[in-house]
PDB file of C-alpha atoms and ligand atoms in Angstrom:
ATOM      1  CA  MET K   1      -0.007  -0.026  -0.011  1.00  0.00           C
ATOM      2  CA  ARG K   2       1.186   3.500  -0.591  1.00  0.00           C
ATOM      3  CA  TYR K   3       2.301   5.284   2.477  1.00  0.00           C
ATOM      4  CA  ASP K   4      -0.661   7.643   2.424  1.00  0.00           C
ATOM      5  CA  ASP K   5      -4.147   7.602   1.088  1.00  0.00           C
ATOM      6  CA  SER K   6      -3.741  10.571  -1.199  1.00  0.00           C
ATOM      7  CA  PRO K   7      -4.096   9.875  -4.886  1.00  0.00           C
ATOM      8  CA  PRO K   8      -0.883   9.175  -6.683  1.00  0.00           C
ATOM      9  CA  PRO K   9       0.945  12.237  -7.870  1.00  0.00           C
ATOM     10  CA  PRO K  10       0.128  13.366 -11.392  1.00  0.00           C
ATOM     11  CA  GLU K  11       2.302  11.872 -14.018  1.00  0.00           C
ATOM     12  CA  SER K  12       5.189  14.200 -14.613  1.00  0.00           C
ATOM     13  CA  ALA K  13       7.747  14.193 -17.376  1.00  0.00           C
ATOM     14  CA  ALA K  14      10.109  12.558 -14.905  1.00  0.00           C
ATOM     15  CA  SER K  15       7.844   9.587 -14.502  1.00  0.00           C
ATOM     16  CA  VAL K  16       8.078   8.564 -18.147  1.00  0.00           C
ATOM     17  CA  SER K  17      11.328   7.176 -19.329  1.00  0.00           C
ATOM     18  CA  PRO K  18      12.716   8.800 -22.425  1.00  0.00           C
ATOM     19  CA  ASP K  19      14.136   5.392 -23.309  1.00  0.00           C
ATOM     20  CA  PRO K  20      12.045   2.658 -24.900  1.00  0.00           C
ATOM     21  CA  PRO K  21      10.002   1.021 -22.111  1.00  0.00           C
ATOM     22  CA  TRP K  22      11.357  -2.118 -20.599  1.00  0.00           C
ATOM     23  CA  TYR K  23       8.903  -4.319 -22.443  1.00  0.00           C
ATOM     24  CA  ALA K  24       9.913  -2.895 -25.790  1.00  0.00           C
ATOM     25  CA  ARG K  25      13.578  -3.482 -25.082  1.00  0.00           C
ATOM     26  CA  ARG K  26      12.827  -6.979 -23.892  1.00  0.00           C
ATOM     27  CA  SER K  27      10.983  -7.679 -27.115  1.00  0.00           C
ATOM     28  CA  THR K  28      14.009  -6.671 -29.090  1.00  0.00           C
ATOM     29  CA  LEU K  29      16.148  -8.876 -26.916  1.00  0.00           C
ATOM     30  CA  ALA K  30      13.744 -11.746 -27.294  1.00  0.00           C
ATOM     31  CA  VAL K  31      13.975 -11.543 -31.063  1.00  0.00           C
ATOM     32  CA  ALA K  32      17.764 -11.577 -30.884  1.00  0.00           C
ATOM     33  CA  VAL K  33      17.712 -14.451 -28.447  1.00  0.00           C
ATOM     34  CA  ALA K  34      15.314 -16.381 -30.638  1.00  0.00           C
ATOM     35  CA  ALA K  35      17.633 -15.988 -33.626  1.00  0.00           C
ATOM     36  CA  LEU K  36      20.547 -17.282 -31.614  1.00  0.00           C
ATOM     37  CA  ALA K  37      18.542 -19.886 -29.723  1.00  0.00           C
ATOM     38  CA  PRO K  38      19.799 -23.110 -31.273  1.00  0.00           C
ATOM     39  CA  THR K  39      23.510 -22.424 -30.605  1.00  0.00           C
ATOM     40  CA  ALA K  40      22.967 -20.408 -27.451  1.00  0.00           C
ATOM     41  CA  LEU K  41      20.799 -23.096 -25.955  1.00  0.00           C
ATOM     42  CA  ALA K  42      23.275 -25.791 -26.812  1.00  0.00           C
ATOM     43  CA  GLY K  43      26.043 -23.742 -25.168  1.00  0.00           C
ATOM     44  CA  TRP K  44      23.930 -23.041 -22.151  1.00  0.00           C
ATOM     45  CA  VAL K  45      23.095 -26.705 -21.718  1.00  0.00           C
ATOM     46  CA  LEU K  46      26.763 -27.526 -22.028  1.00  0.00           C
ATOM     47  CA  THR K  47      27.614 -24.976 -19.384  1.00  0.00           C
ATOM     48  CA  GLN K  48      25.023 -26.559 -17.124  1.00  0.00           C
ATOM     49  CA  VAL K  49      26.519 -29.943 -17.586  1.00  0.00           C
ATOM     50  CA  LEU K  50      30.091 -28.870 -17.115  1.00  0.00           C
ATOM     51  CA  THR K  51      29.713 -26.471 -14.237  1.00  0.00           C
ATOM     52  CA  GLY K  52      26.436 -27.374 -12.668  1.00  0.00           C
ATOM     53  CA  SER K  53      25.560 -23.715 -12.454  1.00  0.00           C
ATOM     54  CA  GLY K  54      23.529 -21.685 -14.881  1.00  0.00           C
ATOM     55  CA  PRO K  55      24.000 -18.083 -15.860  1.00  0.00           C
ATOM     56  CA  GLY K  56      21.192 -17.134 -13.531  1.00  0.00           C
ATOM     57  CA  GLY K  57      19.569 -14.925 -16.120  1.00  0.00           C
ATOM     58  CA  GLN K  58      18.041 -15.184 -19.527  1.00  0.00           C
ATOM     59  CA  PRO K  59      17.789 -17.039 -21.822  1.00  0.00           C
ATOM     60  CA  PRO K  60      16.476 -20.310 -20.618  1.00  0.00           C
ATOM     61  CA  GLN K  61      15.446 -19.887 -17.037  1.00  0.00           C
ATOM     62  CA  PRO K  62      15.839 -22.796 -14.727  1.00  0.00           C
ATOM     63  CA  LYS K  63      12.498 -24.179 -13.620  1.00  0.00           C
ATOM     64  CA  ALA K  64      11.051 -23.294 -10.261  1.00  0.00           C
ATOM     65  CA  LEU K  65      12.916 -24.667  -7.302  1.00  0.00           C
ATOM     66  CA  PRO K  66      11.451 -27.740  -5.625  1.00  0.00           C
ATOM     67  CA  ALA K  67       8.941 -27.205  -2.895  1.00  0.00           C
ATOM     68  CA  SER K  68      11.549 -27.553  -0.172  1.00  0.00           C
ATOM     69  CA  HIS K  69      12.969 -24.195  -1.234  1.00  0.00           C
ATOM     70  CA  THR K  70      10.160 -22.206   0.268  1.00  0.00           C
ATOM     71  CA  ALA K  71       9.624 -19.663   2.947  1.00  0.00           C
ATOM     72  CA  GLY K  72      11.855 -19.807   5.958  1.00  0.00           C
ATOM     73  CA  ALA K  73      14.461 -22.082   4.628  1.00  0.00           C
ATOM     74  CA  GLY K  74      16.863 -19.198   4.271  1.00  0.00           C
ATOM     75  CA  ALA K  75      16.806 -18.247   7.922  1.00  0.00           C
ATOM     76  CA  GLY K  76      18.541 -21.395   9.042  1.00  0.00           C
ATOM     77  CA  ASP K  77      21.064 -21.102   6.242  1.00  0.00           C
ATOM     78  CA  ALA K  78      21.915 -17.588   7.272  1.00  0.00           C
ATOM     79  CA  LYS K  79      22.415 -18.566  10.888  1.00  0.00           C
ATOM     80  CA  SER K  80      24.577 -21.575  10.067  1.00  0.00           C
ATOM     81  CA  SER K  81      26.718 -19.587   7.705  1.00  0.00           C
ATOM     82  CA  THR K  82      27.764 -17.309  10.542  1.00  0.00           C
ATOM     83  CA  THR K  83      28.734 -20.220  12.811  1.00  0.00           C
ATOM     84  CA  THR K  84      32.465 -20.707  13.000  1.00  0.00           C
ATOM     85  CA  PRO K  85      33.482 -23.748  14.994  1.00  0.00           C
ATOM     86  CA  SER K  86      36.238 -23.057  17.455  1.00  0.00           C
ATOM     87  CA  PRO K  87      39.595 -24.499  16.359  1.00  0.00           C
ATOM     88  CA  ALA K  88      40.085 -25.705  19.924  1.00  0.00           C
ATOM     89  CA  ALA K  89      36.850 -27.622  19.935  1.00  0.00           C
ATOM     90  CA  PRO K  90      37.208 -31.373  20.662  1.00  0.00           C
ATOM     91  CA  ALA K  91      37.002 -33.643  17.644  1.00  0.00           C
ATOM     92  CA  SER K  92      33.769 -35.175  18.837  1.00  0.00           C
ATOM     93  CA  ALA K  93      32.129 -31.730  18.839  1.00  0.00           C
ATOM     94  CA  SER K  94      33.551 -30.630  15.501  1.00  0.00           C
ATOM     95  CA  THR K  95      32.292 -33.768  13.773  1.00  0.00           C
ATOM     96  CA  SER K  96      28.776 -33.008  14.849  1.00  0.00           C
ATOM     97  CA  ALA K  97      28.993 -29.324  13.925  1.00  0.00           C
ATOM     98  CA  SER K  98      28.583 -28.252  10.357  1.00  0.00           C
ATOM     99  CA  ALA K  99      31.756 -27.584   8.411  1.00  0.00           C
ATOM    100  CA  PRO K 100      33.081 -24.050   8.381  1.00  0.00           C
ATOM    101  CA  ALA K 101      31.076 -21.944   6.041  1.00  0.00           C
ATOM    102  CA  ALA K 102      32.492 -22.124   2.561  1.00  0.00           C
ATOM    103  CA  PRO K 103      32.764 -18.932   0.587  1.00  0.00           C
ATOM    104  CA  ALA K 104      29.461 -18.231  -1.134  1.00  0.00           C
ATOM    105  CA  LYS K 105      29.287 -19.361  -4.716  1.00  0.00           C
ATOM    106  CA  GLY K 106      26.988 -18.281  -7.443  1.00  0.00           C
ATOM    107  CA  PRO K 107      26.353 -15.282  -9.625  1.00  0.00           C
ATOM    108  CA  LEU K 108      25.683 -13.096  -6.601  1.00  0.00           C
ATOM    109  CA  ALA K 109      28.682 -14.128  -4.491  1.00  0.00           C
ATOM    110  CA  GLY K 110      30.058 -11.116  -2.684  1.00  0.00           C
ATOM    111  CA  ARG K 111      26.871  -9.102  -3.251  1.00  0.00           C
ATOM    112  CA  THR K 112      24.576  -7.759  -0.548  1.00  0.00           C
ATOM    113  CA  VAL K 113      20.880  -7.395  -1.141  1.00  0.00           C
ATOM    114  CA  VAL K 114      18.541  -5.779   1.381  1.00  0.00           C
ATOM    115  CA  ILE K 115      14.927  -6.894   1.293  1.00  0.00           C
ATOM    116  CA  ASP K 116      12.368  -4.709   3.051  1.00  0.00           C
ATOM    117  CA  PRO K 117       9.119  -6.529   3.844  1.00  0.00           C
ATOM    118  CA  GLY K 118       6.641  -3.695   3.794  1.00  0.00           C
ATOM    119  CA  HIS K 119       4.779  -2.820   6.997  1.00  0.00           C
ATOM    120  CA  ASN K 120       4.561  -5.278   9.976  1.00  0.00           C
ATOM    121  CA  THR K 121       1.698  -7.485  11.057  1.00  0.00           C
ATOM    122  CA  GLY K 122       1.993  -5.927  14.475  1.00  0.00           C
ATOM    123  CA  ASN K 123       1.471  -2.371  13.273  1.00  0.00           C
ATOM    124  CA  PHE K 124      -2.298  -2.605  13.740  1.00  0.00           C
ATOM    125  CA  LYS K 125      -1.745  -2.984  17.488  1.00  0.00           C
ATOM    126  CA  HIS K 126       0.838  -0.205  17.743  1.00  0.00           C
ATOM    127  CA  THR K 127      -0.820   2.699  15.995  1.00  0.00           C
ATOM    128  CA  SER K 128       0.466   5.322  18.424  1.00  0.00           C
ATOM    129  CA  GLU K 129       4.099   4.177  17.814  1.00  0.00           C
ATOM    130  CA  ILE K 130       3.801   4.032  14.032  1.00  0.00           C
ATOM    131  CA  ASP K 131       1.912   7.320  13.825  1.00  0.00           C
ATOM    132  CA  ARG K 132       4.916   9.160  15.217  1.00  0.00           C
ATOM    133  CA  GLN K 133       6.385  11.565  12.661  1.00  0.00           C
ATOM    134  CA  VAL K 134       9.882  10.978  11.348  1.00  0.00           C
ATOM    135  CA  ASP K 135      12.162  13.155   9.200  1.00  0.00           C
ATOM    136  CA  ILE K 136      12.413  12.005   5.608  1.00  0.00           C
ATOM    137  CA  GLY K 137      14.704  14.816   4.554  1.00  0.00           C
ATOM    138  CA  THR K 138      12.230  16.628   2.317  1.00  0.00           C
ATOM    139  CA  ASN K 139       9.285  16.331   4.713  1.00  0.00           C
ATOM    140  CA  ARG K 140       7.991  14.632   7.816  1.00  0.00           C
ATOM    141  CA  LYS K 141       5.849  11.485   7.667  1.00  0.00           C
ATOM    142  CA  GLU K 142       4.389   8.778   9.814  1.00  0.00           C
ATOM    143  CA  CYS K 143       6.999   6.282  11.108  1.00  0.00           C
ATOM    144  CA  ASP K 144       5.153   3.414   9.363  1.00  0.00           C
ATOM    145  CA  THR K 145       1.702   2.420   8.246  1.00  0.00           C
ATOM    146  CA  THR K 146      -0.435  -0.690   8.788  1.00  0.00           C
ATOM    147  CA  GLY K 147      -0.687  -1.598   5.124  1.00  0.00           C
ATOM    148  CA  THR K 148      -3.790  -2.955   3.497  1.00  0.00           C
ATOM    149  CA  THR K 149      -5.589  -6.329   3.484  1.00  0.00           C
ATOM    150  CA  THR K 150      -7.622  -8.360   1.065  1.00  0.00           C
ATOM    151  CA  ASN K 151     -11.375  -8.277   1.532  1.00  0.00           C
ATOM    152  CA  SER K 152     -11.067 -11.607   3.330  1.00  0.00           C
ATOM    153  CA  GLY K 153      -8.480 -10.272   5.764  1.00  0.00           C
ATOM    154  CA  TYR K 154      -5.143 -11.486   4.370  1.00  0.00           C
ATOM    155  CA  MET K 155      -2.766  -8.786   5.513  1.00  0.00           C
ATOM    156  CA  GLU K 156      -0.378  -6.998   3.191  1.00  0.00           C
ATOM    157  CA  ALA K 157       2.257  -7.412   5.949  1.00  0.00           C
ATOM    158  CA  GLU K 158       1.838 -11.214   5.818  1.00  0.00           C
ATOM    159  CA  PHE K 159       2.149 -11.125   2.023  1.00  0.00           C
ATOM    160  CA  THR K 160       5.245  -8.955   2.016  1.00  0.00           C
ATOM    161  CA  LEU K 161       7.037 -11.107   4.587  1.00  0.00           C
ATOM    162  CA  ASP K 162       6.205 -14.309   2.733  1.00  0.00           C
ATOM    163  CA  VAL K 163       7.392 -13.022  -0.659  1.00  0.00           C
ATOM    164  CA  SER K 164      10.503 -11.538   0.983  1.00  0.00           C
ATOM    165  CA  ARG K 165      11.424 -14.840   2.612  1.00  0.00           C
ATOM    166  CA  ARG K 166      10.957 -16.691  -0.649  1.00  0.00           C
ATOM    167  CA  THR K 167      13.105 -14.096  -2.377  1.00  0.00           C
ATOM    168  CA  ARG K 168      15.802 -14.444   0.279  1.00  0.00           C
ATOM    169  CA  THR K 169      15.975 -18.192  -0.216  1.00  0.00           C
ATOM    170  CA  LEU K 170      16.385 -17.738  -3.959  1.00  0.00           C
ATOM    171  CA  LEU K 171      18.980 -14.980  -3.599  1.00  0.00           C
ATOM    172  CA  GLU K 172      20.991 -16.964  -1.065  1.00  0.00           C
ATOM    173  CA  SER K 173      20.982 -19.923  -3.415  1.00  0.00           C
ATOM    174  CA  LYS K 174      22.741 -17.631  -5.894  1.00  0.00           C
ATOM    175  CA  GLY K 175      25.358 -16.663  -3.364  1.00  0.00           C
ATOM    176  CA  ALA K 176      24.056 -13.290  -2.169  1.00  0.00           C
ATOM    177  CA  LYS K 177      24.209 -12.049   1.368  1.00  0.00           C
ATOM    178  CA  VAL K 178      20.643 -11.004   2.203  1.00  0.00           C
ATOM    179  CA  VAL K 179      19.685  -8.616   4.923  1.00  0.00           C
ATOM    180  CA  PHE K 180      16.098  -8.021   6.029  1.00  0.00           C
ATOM    181  CA  THR K 181      14.812  -4.763   7.569  1.00  0.00           C
ATOM    182  CA  HIS K 182      12.681  -6.981   9.850  1.00  0.00           C
ATOM    183  CA  ASP K 183      11.645 -10.599   9.967  1.00  0.00           C
ATOM    184  CA  ALA K 184       8.665 -10.844  12.308  1.00  0.00           C
ATOM    185  CA  ASP K 185      11.210 -10.289  15.062  1.00  0.00           C
ATOM    186  CA  ARG K 186       9.838  -7.044  16.453  1.00  0.00           C
ATOM    187  CA  PRO K 187       6.401  -5.941  17.527  1.00  0.00           C
ATOM    188  CA  TRP K 188       6.018  -3.108  14.992  1.00  0.00           C
ATOM    189  CA  GLY K 189       7.912  -1.110  12.376  1.00  0.00           C
ATOM    190  CA  PRO K 190      10.730  -0.400  11.760  1.00  0.00           C
ATOM    191  CA  CYS K 191      10.082   3.216  10.877  1.00  0.00           C
ATOM    192  CA  ILE K 192      10.631   4.182   7.253  1.00  0.00           C
ATOM    193  CA  ASP K 193      13.802   6.145   8.070  1.00  0.00           C
ATOM    194  CA  GLU K 194      15.267   3.102   9.817  1.00  0.00           C
ATOM    195  CA  ARG K 195      14.292   0.889   6.891  1.00  0.00           C
ATOM    196  CA  ALA K 196      16.312   3.155   4.619  1.00  0.00           C
ATOM    197  CA  ARG K 197      19.192   3.280   7.054  1.00  0.00           C
ATOM    198  CA  ILE K 198      19.468  -0.522   7.191  1.00  0.00           C
ATOM    199  CA  GLY K 199      20.056  -0.616   3.436  1.00  0.00           C
ATOM    200  CA  ASN K 200      22.575   2.211   3.627  1.00  0.00           C
ATOM    201  CA  GLU K 201      24.537   0.728   6.515  1.00  0.00           C
ATOM    202  CA  ALA K 202      24.602  -2.708   4.837  1.00  0.00           C
ATOM    203  CA  LYS K 203      26.145  -0.982   1.824  1.00  0.00           C
ATOM    204  CA  ALA K 204      23.564  -2.912  -0.177  1.00  0.00           C
ATOM    205  CA  ASP K 205      24.144  -3.410  -3.878  1.00  0.00           C
ATOM    206  CA  ALA K 206      20.365  -3.439  -4.317  1.00  0.00           C
ATOM    207  CA  VAL K 207      17.394  -2.822  -2.073  1.00  0.00           C
ATOM    208  CA  VAL K 208      13.830  -3.920  -2.770  1.00  0.00           C
ATOM    209  CA  SER K 209      10.851  -2.964  -0.625  1.00  0.00           C
ATOM    210  CA  VAL K 210       8.010  -5.452  -1.136  1.00  0.00           C
ATOM    211  CA  HIS K 211       4.384  -4.247  -1.006  1.00  0.00           C
ATOM    212  CA  ALA K 212       0.916  -4.835  -2.397  1.00  0.00           C
ATOM    213  CA  ASP K 213      -1.482  -1.987  -3.149  1.00  0.00           C
ATOM    214  CA  GLY K 214      -4.902  -1.336  -1.671  1.00  0.00           C
ATOM    215  CA  VAL K 215      -6.956   0.594  -4.187  1.00  0.00           C
ATOM    216  CA  SER K 216     -10.511   0.088  -5.481  1.00  0.00           C
ATOM    217  CA  ALA K 217     -11.561  -3.069  -7.320  1.00  0.00           C
ATOM    218  CA  GLY K 218     -10.957  -3.105 -11.041  1.00  0.00           C
ATOM    219  CA  ASN K 219      -7.533  -1.592 -10.621  1.00  0.00           C
ATOM    220  CA  ARG K 220      -5.190  -4.423 -11.403  1.00  0.00           C
ATOM    221  CA  GLY K 221      -1.580  -5.300 -12.018  1.00  0.00           C
ATOM    222  CA  PHE K 222       1.834  -4.569 -10.549  1.00  0.00           C
ATOM    223  CA  HIS K 223       4.003  -1.489 -10.553  1.00  0.00           C
ATOM    224  CA  ILE K 224       7.518  -0.563  -9.512  1.00  0.00           C
ATOM    225  CA  ILE K 225       8.100   2.735  -7.664  1.00  0.00           C
ATOM    226  CA  LEU K 226      11.355   4.477  -8.531  1.00  0.00           C
ATOM    227  CA  PRO K 227      12.990   7.279  -6.563  1.00  0.00           C
ATOM    228  CA  ALA K 228      12.629  10.820  -7.947  1.00  0.00           C
ATOM    229  CA  THR K 229      15.543  13.225  -7.757  1.00  0.00           C
ATOM    230  CA  VAL K 230      15.166  14.853  -4.386  1.00  0.00           C
ATOM    231  CA  LYS K 231      17.535  16.835  -2.208  1.00  0.00           C
ATOM    232  CA  GLY K 232      16.749  18.199   1.217  1.00  0.00           C
ATOM    233  CA  GLY K 233      17.968  17.505   4.711  1.00  0.00           C
ATOM    234  CA  ALA K 234      19.323  13.957   4.862  1.00  0.00           C
ATOM    235  CA  ALA K 235      17.744  13.149   1.507  1.00  0.00           C
ATOM    236  CA  ASP K 236      19.807  13.193  -1.685  1.00  0.00           C
ATOM    237  CA  THR K 237      18.879  10.659  -4.297  1.00  0.00           C
ATOM    238  CA  SER K 238      20.949  12.121  -7.123  1.00  0.00           C
ATOM    239  CA  LYS K 239      23.343   9.135  -7.188  1.00  0.00           C
ATOM    240  CA  ILE K 240      20.669   6.428  -7.059  1.00  0.00           C
ATOM    241  CA  VAL K 241      18.048   7.640  -9.481  1.00  0.00           C
ATOM    242  CA  GLY K 242      19.762   6.114 -12.543  1.00  0.00           C
ATOM    243  CA  PRO K 243      20.716   2.720 -11.131  1.00  0.00           C
ATOM    244  CA  SER K 244      17.369   2.423  -9.309  1.00  0.00           C
ATOM    245  CA  ARG K 245      15.577   2.834 -12.653  1.00  0.00           C
ATOM    246  CA  ASP K 246      17.716   0.076 -14.132  1.00  0.00           C
ATOM    247  CA  LEU K 247      16.937  -2.130 -11.155  1.00  0.00           C
ATOM    248  CA  GLY K 248      13.227  -1.341 -11.426  1.00  0.00           C
ATOM    249  CA  GLU K 249      13.016  -2.007 -15.152  1.00  0.00           C
ATOM    250  CA  ARG K 250      14.702  -5.316 -14.779  1.00  0.00           C
ATOM    251  CA  ILE K 251      12.407  -6.344 -11.940  1.00  0.00           C
ATOM    252  CA  ALA K 252       9.355  -5.220 -13.965  1.00  0.00           C
ATOM    253  CA  GLY K 253      10.324  -7.279 -16.952  1.00  0.00           C
ATOM    254  CA  ASN K 254      11.161 -10.382 -14.986  1.00  0.00           C
ATOM    255  CA  PHE K 255       8.143 -10.063 -12.707  1.00  0.00           C
ATOM    256  CA  ALA K 256       5.819  -9.859 -15.668  1.00  0.00           C
ATOM    257  CA  ARG K 257       7.462 -12.870 -17.318  1.00  0.00           C
ATOM    258  CA  SER K 258       7.504 -14.912 -14.125  1.00  0.00           C
ATOM    259  CA  THR K 259       3.992 -14.207 -12.841  1.00  0.00           C
ATOM    260  CA  GLY K 260       2.149 -13.499 -16.053  1.00  0.00           C
ATOM    261  CA  SER K 261       0.885 -10.288 -14.429  1.00  0.00           C
ATOM    262  CA  VAL K 262       0.564  -7.117 -16.445  1.00  0.00           C
ATOM    263  CA  PRO K 263       1.681  -3.605 -15.548  1.00  0.00           C
ATOM    264  CA  ALA K 264      -0.865  -1.717 -13.484  1.00  0.00           C
ATOM    265  CA  ASN K 265      -3.809  -0.408 -15.438  1.00  0.00           C
ATOM    266  CA  TYR K 266      -4.392   2.515 -13.080  1.00  0.00           C
ATOM    267  CA  LEU K 267      -1.098   4.442 -13.037  1.00  0.00           C
ATOM    268  CA  GLY K 268       2.237   4.515 -14.772  1.00  0.00           C
ATOM    269  CA  SER K 269       0.687   4.781 -18.238  1.00  0.00           C
ATOM    270  CA  GLY K 270       0.959   1.029 -18.714  1.00  0.00           C
ATOM    271  CA  THR K 271       4.711   0.953 -18.156  1.00  0.00           C
ATOM    272  CA  GLY K 272       4.555  -0.613 -14.703  1.00  0.00           C
ATOM    273  CA  LEU K 273       6.922   2.154 -13.540  1.00  0.00           C
ATOM    274  CA  VAL K 274       6.093   5.141 -11.388  1.00  0.00           C
ATOM    275  CA  VAL K 275       8.430   7.825  -9.980  1.00  0.00           C
ATOM    276  CA  ARG K 276       7.658   9.262  -6.534  1.00  0.00           C
ATOM    277  CA  ASP K 277       9.300  11.863  -4.355  1.00  0.00           C
ATOM    278  CA  ASP K 278       7.218  11.385  -1.218  1.00  0.00           C
ATOM    279  CA  LEU K 279       8.461   8.057   0.158  1.00  0.00           C
ATOM    280  CA  GLY K 280      10.943   8.233   2.971  1.00  0.00           C
ATOM    281  CA  GLY K 281      12.214   4.753   2.230  1.00  0.00           C
ATOM    282  CA  LEU K 282      13.384   5.973  -1.178  1.00  0.00           C
ATOM    283  CA  ASN K 283      14.296   9.573  -0.341  1.00  0.00           C
ATOM    284  CA  LEU K 284      16.671   8.538   2.420  1.00  0.00           C
ATOM    285  CA  SER K 285      18.309   5.682   0.533  1.00  0.00           C
ATOM    286  CA  THR K 286      21.857   6.036  -0.690  1.00  0.00           C
ATOM    287  CA  ARG K 287      21.766   2.610  -2.363  1.00  0.00           C
ATOM    288  CA  PRO K 288      19.858   1.619  -5.541  1.00  0.00           C
ATOM    289  CA  LYS K 289      16.360   0.951  -4.334  1.00  0.00           C
ATOM    290  CA  VAL K 290      12.859   0.377  -5.591  1.00  0.00           C
ATOM    291  CA  PHE K 291       9.437  -0.517  -4.198  1.00  0.00           C
ATOM    292  CA  ILE K 292       7.333  -3.149  -5.871  1.00  0.00           C
ATOM    293  CA  GLU K 293       3.547  -3.125  -5.528  1.00  0.00           C
ATOM    294  CA  CYS K 294       2.876  -6.717  -6.556  1.00  0.00           C
ATOM    295  CA  GLY K 295      -0.847  -6.317  -7.183  1.00  0.00           C
ATOM    296  CA  ASN K 296      -4.029  -4.810  -5.752  1.00  0.00           C
ATOM    297  CA  MET K 297      -5.275  -6.634  -2.641  1.00  0.00           C
ATOM    298  CA  ARG K 298      -8.687  -5.046  -2.968  1.00  0.00           C
ATOM    299  CA  ASP K 299      -9.308  -6.503  -6.410  1.00  0.00           C
ATOM    300  CA  ALA K 300     -10.751 -10.025  -6.329  1.00  0.00           C
ATOM    301  CA  LYS K 301      -8.754 -11.289  -9.295  1.00  0.00           C
ATOM    302  CA  ASP K 302      -5.497  -9.824  -8.051  1.00  0.00           C
ATOM    303  CA  ALA K 303      -6.265 -11.033  -4.542  1.00  0.00           C
ATOM    304  CA  ALA K 304      -6.682 -14.575  -5.792  1.00  0.00           C
ATOM    305  CA  GLN K 305      -3.116 -14.410  -7.057  1.00  0.00           C
ATOM    306  CA  LEU K 306      -1.667 -12.644  -4.014  1.00  0.00           C
ATOM    307  CA  THR K 307      -3.164 -15.274  -1.674  1.00  0.00           C
ATOM    308  CA  SER K 308      -1.726 -18.171  -3.679  1.00  0.00           C
ATOM    309  CA  PRO K 309       1.590 -19.581  -2.376  1.00  0.00           C
ATOM    310  CA  GLU K 310       2.437 -20.797  -5.873  1.00  0.00           C
ATOM    311  CA  TRP K 311       1.946 -17.317  -7.305  1.00  0.00           C
ATOM    312  CA  ARG K 312       4.011 -15.785  -4.489  1.00  0.00           C
ATOM    313  CA  GLN K 313       6.841 -18.126  -5.406  1.00  0.00           C
ATOM    314  CA  LYS K 314       6.657 -16.880  -8.960  1.00  0.00           C
ATOM    315  CA  ALA K 315       6.640 -13.322  -7.645  1.00  0.00           C
ATOM    316  CA  ALA K 316       9.792 -14.067  -5.680  1.00  0.00           C
ATOM    317  CA  GLU K 317      11.412 -15.599  -8.763  1.00  0.00           C
ATOM    318  CA  GLY K 318      10.626 -12.524 -10.801  1.00  0.00           C
ATOM    319  CA  ILE K 319      12.073 -10.182  -8.181  1.00  0.00           C
ATOM    320  CA  THR K 320      15.141 -12.378  -7.811  1.00  0.00           C
ATOM    321  CA  ASN K 321      15.757 -12.562 -11.555  1.00  0.00           C
ATOM    322  CA  GLY K 322      15.499  -8.809 -11.833  1.00  0.00           C
ATOM    323  CA  ILE K 323      18.071  -8.345  -9.059  1.00  0.00           C
ATOM    324  CA  VAL K 324      20.317 -10.925 -10.721  1.00  0.00           C
ATOM    325  CA  GLY K 325      20.076  -9.082 -14.011  1.00  0.00           C
ATOM    326  CA  PHE K 326      20.776  -5.729 -12.383  1.00  0.00           C
ATOM    327  CA  LEU K 327      23.824  -7.042 -10.543  1.00  0.00           C
ATOM    328  CA  GLY K 328      25.117  -8.661 -13.715  1.00  0.00           C
ATOM    329  CA  GLY K 329      24.961 -12.176 -12.357  1.00  0.00           C
TER     330      GLY K 329
HETATM  331 ZN1  LIG W 401       2.474  -1.214   1.397  1.00  0.00          ZN
END
């Protein structure tokens, strides 16, 4: 959900890319790929056989991971990877402990990605805390918001956490270090300024804030929110506007391909991309960052997708593939 209930800002020149939209560029790429497909595919298959690791991007995408690679699996991995057995430990102990963490392998090895699950399921019970105003550089805004729900009560905050966890599992399988802004490990929040700070302090190579929208029925589809150029107080997005657009376009293309969803029909002029200057999480970021609104929880058809675990896995795959493409994996 957007961080306020005001209508989206009018489309400005800044919100429309002067470049061909992502889907047009992808179409060109698809034609080129199709022309090269026979040899490229053979080479790709050979690479798979020889190295056991794919390019992580297009063309041919590996199929969805097996069901065991679902929400939560990444948490244990992350914990175990930080465990370093003491060299003085007795042999009997070291045999039962997992081996020292090997250096991460994969196209995202050495990269840090911060995932920001929008809102918090506890925010509904902590309205006084989240209503507190925080400084977003250009303005002051509420610390956080409750987010929306489907008509049947599935909370946006549940959705964002689930998609984020699935995304983490996929990113970690590609070698990335993944940092969450929260993981159901705090009663509310964090505030939007802290969410931005977590990405900055992690020196993230990419940051994605996961959301779903809550507008009237009939409005459908996904959109990516890109940072506008803003400067004021602690906010200065001049260095991230360009790379964030690249990140956003790549996620948009991959998300559409992975989920079958179309760009939002109610804003962004059908591009699936919107530029905003009023979000603290973007204004205060010094790292490439976008928000993704995965669909409209208040539309029955979109809600049917958002409440489907299988669809959420596809959403996570689309987000992951966009990040991989952006980071050149
Ligand atoms: Zn939201």
